[in-house]
Amino acid sequence: MSDSETRDAGFDEWLDAAEEDRAYYLACPNDHGSLPPRRVCPDCGATELEDLELPDSGEIQTFTVTHVPTPAFEEDAPYATAIANFGPVRITGQVVGIDPADVETGLEVEIEVTVSETTGERVLGFSPV
Amino acid sequence: MSDVRVAGVGLTPFGNAPERTSRDLFAEASITAFEDSGVPRDDVDALLYGNFMGELSEHQGHHGPLMAEAAGVRAPATRYESACASSGTAVRDAVMRIRNGEDDVILVGGAERMTNLGTAGATEALAIAADDLWEVRAGMTFPGAYALMAQAYFDEYGGEHEDLAHVAVKNHENALNNEKAQYQSAIEVSDVLEAPQVSSPLGLYDSCPISDGAAAVVLTSEEYAEEHGLEAPVSISGTGQGGDRMALHDREYLARSPAAREASDEAYADAGVDPADVDFAEVHDCFTIAEVLAIESLDLFPIGEGVSAARDGRTTADGETPINLSGGLKAKGHPVGATGASQIAEVTKLLSGKHPNSEFVEGATTGVAHNAGGTVASATVHVLEVSE
Ligand SMILES: [Zn+2]
């Protein structure tokens, strides 16, 4: 975890866009999806990557409720973390707006950038559609 | 191409020694390994040393020369960092260097000091094995990542927490007479099921402990061993390494470890053995689910069947393919940078009849060591055999 005020180019712009409901993914000419910051498609090595709009919702493929967090999430626990499939990419996020005990595989979610109750830092989150 | 012999092995006790520096831990392991090998320190051509979190736990980088000095070795030294597979990758490079004739004698090993960080600090340190931007900042912990895989496994192939509990019970049982093990205490299935949750579905007893410790192994060429009359009947006959996307969500499978399959395919082919030839294995069970994924990746059990192997007695000490006779990471402990080399030490002792659990693998000729980094974005597999 970076402890400076310095932004992480590529990643923080993505969070900015997600906060404005403009989340995107990187697409190569061979239709591989990936997440920034990235200059090369990890699947095929293509270097012409284009920002494309991320589908509005994704489906939770697996999840966990974390009771023993890292110090950066001390005040947030217990919280649910999930991997959601948005089609061209899968994303890991913290599930908010629902009781962690009710999170399940197949749940439809959308991106919602939230903040850590512990640090106030932005956290990539999912909320049920 | 030279056969690579294991001339000597050394382990510190694994466990809670927060005040001990990694240089002290590694020195102890190296002394034991040199004594066991009969190889003079002056003959060492290189030190390859695994460590993961020294910057965080000891404010120490540049471990190579520090550890060479600690071991009393005057030779070029390099640190290997591949998260929990750090010393597995060091062993692999040592094997390749001896095989291609570059070196005759290599001291390889690793150490980790962890418990001085406390549980929260160690959890934070272990998390850096994941993608910081896309996983850690979303709150994913290391146990959380394996919990995501466990849940995905249950959904895809079936199985339940009670199946995993049998893995923990088995590995504690195996460690009962391992004097170096962190836990030498039996547990029951109910202990696992009733333990506090760490990251659902995994609880405290599904998780390996936080450990301090070191491992050292003296490897030599076959020619060196013969010239010097070493008693070194065990050889590393196969080595393999696999890799995968860093973040779990970028992998093709959430409930399989293709990097470990890649590593084992390569190691088996290298050694000229089949999975059916494997008599026993030490695998990277940082969490109970990890043992399941490991034995499937090693092709010792079909995909989807690994989960019930411990419960059905197929991987217990008296089962068809004993897994983690040392107690595994779960009970022996997991000083991250030492783990891969410690598995080589355990397999060697098991094959040469010098292990407290050797009686369970009497007559065995082939053992395997499986070491995994992160959520298995890195994996090494080594095949060890008793030479004629
Ligand atoms: Zn591509």
PDB file of C-alpha atoms in Angstrom, chain A residues 14-74:
ATOM      1  CA  TRP A  14      -9.608   4.489 -13.548  1.00  0.00           C
ATOM      2  CA  LEU A  15     -11.075   5.063 -10.073  1.00  0.00           C
ATOM      3  CA  ASP A  16     -11.851   8.691 -11.065  1.00  0.00           C
ATOM      4  CA  ALA A  17     -13.721   7.437 -14.120  1.00  0.00           C
ATOM      5  CA  ALA A  18     -15.517   4.743 -12.117  1.00  0.00           C
ATOM      6  CA  GLU A  19     -16.711   7.394  -9.650  1.00  0.00           C
ATOM      7  CA  GLU A  20     -18.334   9.148 -12.613  1.00  0.00           C
ATOM      8  CA  ASP A  21     -19.914   5.896 -13.852  1.00  0.00           C
ATOM      9  CA  ARG A  22     -17.456   5.736 -16.727  1.00  0.00           C
ATOM     10  CA  ALA A  23     -15.529   2.617 -15.727  1.00  0.00           C
ATOM     11  CA  TYR A  24     -13.625   1.097 -18.624  1.00  0.00           C
ATOM     12  CA  TYR A  25     -11.371  -1.740 -19.584  1.00  0.00           C
ATOM     13  CA  LEU A  26      -8.536  -2.030 -22.049  1.00  0.00           C
ATOM     14  CA  ALA A  27      -9.243  -3.953 -25.221  1.00  0.00           C
ATOM     15  CA  CYS A  28      -6.634  -5.246 -27.658  1.00  0.00           C
ATOM     16  CA  PRO A  29      -7.341  -5.895 -31.371  1.00  0.00           C
ATOM     17  CA  ASN A  30      -7.857  -9.562 -30.508  1.00  0.00           C
ATOM     18  CA  ASP A  31     -10.665  -8.786 -28.035  1.00  0.00           C
ATOM     19  CA  HIS A  32      -8.687  -9.536 -24.896  1.00  0.00           C
ATOM     20  CA  GLY A  33      -9.749  -7.429 -21.936  1.00  0.00           C
ATOM     21  CA  SER A  34      -7.423  -6.176 -19.219  1.00  0.00           C
ATOM     22  CA  LEU A  35      -7.096  -3.477 -16.555  1.00  0.00           C
ATOM     23  CA  PRO A  36      -4.732  -0.489 -16.420  1.00  0.00           C
ATOM     24  CA  PRO A  37      -2.007   0.632 -16.069  1.00  0.00           C
ATOM     25  CA  ARG A  38      -0.919  -1.432 -19.033  1.00  0.00           C
ATOM     26  CA  ARG A  39       0.896  -0.926 -22.332  1.00  0.00           C
ATOM     27  CA  VAL A  40       0.887  -4.499 -23.579  1.00  0.00           C
ATOM     28  CA  CYS A  41      -1.933  -7.029 -23.786  1.00  0.00           C
ATOM     29  CA  PRO A  42      -0.942  -9.768 -21.315  1.00  0.00           C
ATOM     30  CA  ASP A  43      -2.694 -12.381 -23.452  1.00  0.00           C
ATOM     31  CA  CYS A  44      -1.217 -11.717 -26.892  1.00  0.00           C
ATOM     32  CA  GLY A  45       1.379  -8.952 -26.605  1.00  0.00           C
ATOM     33  CA  ALA A  46      -0.564  -6.459 -28.704  1.00  0.00           C
ATOM     34  CA  THR A  47       0.378  -2.870 -27.935  1.00  0.00           C
ATOM     35  CA  GLU A  48      -2.628  -1.084 -29.446  1.00  0.00           C
ATOM     36  CA  LEU A  49      -4.917  -0.958 -26.427  1.00  0.00           C
ATOM     37  CA  GLU A  50      -8.168   0.967 -26.511  1.00  0.00           C
ATOM     38  CA  ASP A  51     -10.342   2.124 -23.582  1.00  0.00           C
ATOM     39  CA  LEU A  52     -13.793   0.613 -23.923  1.00  0.00           C
ATOM     40  CA  GLU A  53     -16.780   1.108 -21.671  1.00  0.00           C
ATOM     41  CA  LEU A  54     -17.137  -1.577 -18.989  1.00  0.00           C
ATOM     42  CA  PRO A  55     -20.532  -3.331 -19.036  1.00  0.00           C
ATOM     43  CA  ASP A  56     -22.824  -1.777 -16.406  1.00  0.00           C
ATOM     44  CA  SER A  57     -23.090  -4.854 -14.292  1.00  0.00           C
ATOM     45  CA  GLY A  58     -21.182  -7.987 -13.448  1.00  0.00           C
ATOM     46  CA  GLU A  59     -21.941 -11.263 -11.737  1.00  0.00           C
ATOM     47  CA  ILE A  60     -20.248 -12.438  -8.552  1.00  0.00           C
ATOM     48  CA  GLN A  61     -18.288 -15.607  -9.248  1.00  0.00           C
ATOM     49  CA  THR A  62     -16.778 -16.148  -5.825  1.00  0.00           C
ATOM     50  CA  PHE A  63     -16.723 -14.303  -2.513  1.00  0.00           C
ATOM     51  CA  THR A  64     -15.427 -14.362   1.047  1.00  0.00           C
ATOM     52  CA  VAL A  65     -16.208 -12.530   4.255  1.00  0.00           C
ATOM     53  CA  THR A  66     -12.972 -11.371   5.856  1.00  0.00           C
ATOM     54  CA  HIS A  67     -12.820 -11.203   9.647  1.00  0.00           C
ATOM     55  CA  VAL A  68      -9.052 -10.791  10.008  1.00  0.00           C
ATOM     56  CA  PRO A  69      -8.061  -7.822   7.822  1.00  0.00           C
ATOM     57  CA  THR A  70      -4.822  -6.021   7.134  1.00  0.00           C
ATOM     58  CA  PRO A  71      -4.341  -2.903   9.304  1.00  0.00           C
ATOM     59  CA  ALA A  72      -5.633  -0.756   6.405  1.00  0.00           C
ATOM     60  CA  PHE A  73      -9.081  -2.350   6.802  1.00  0.00           C
ATOM     61  CA  GLU A  74      -9.137  -2.836  10.576  1.00  0.00           C
TER      62      GLU A  74
END
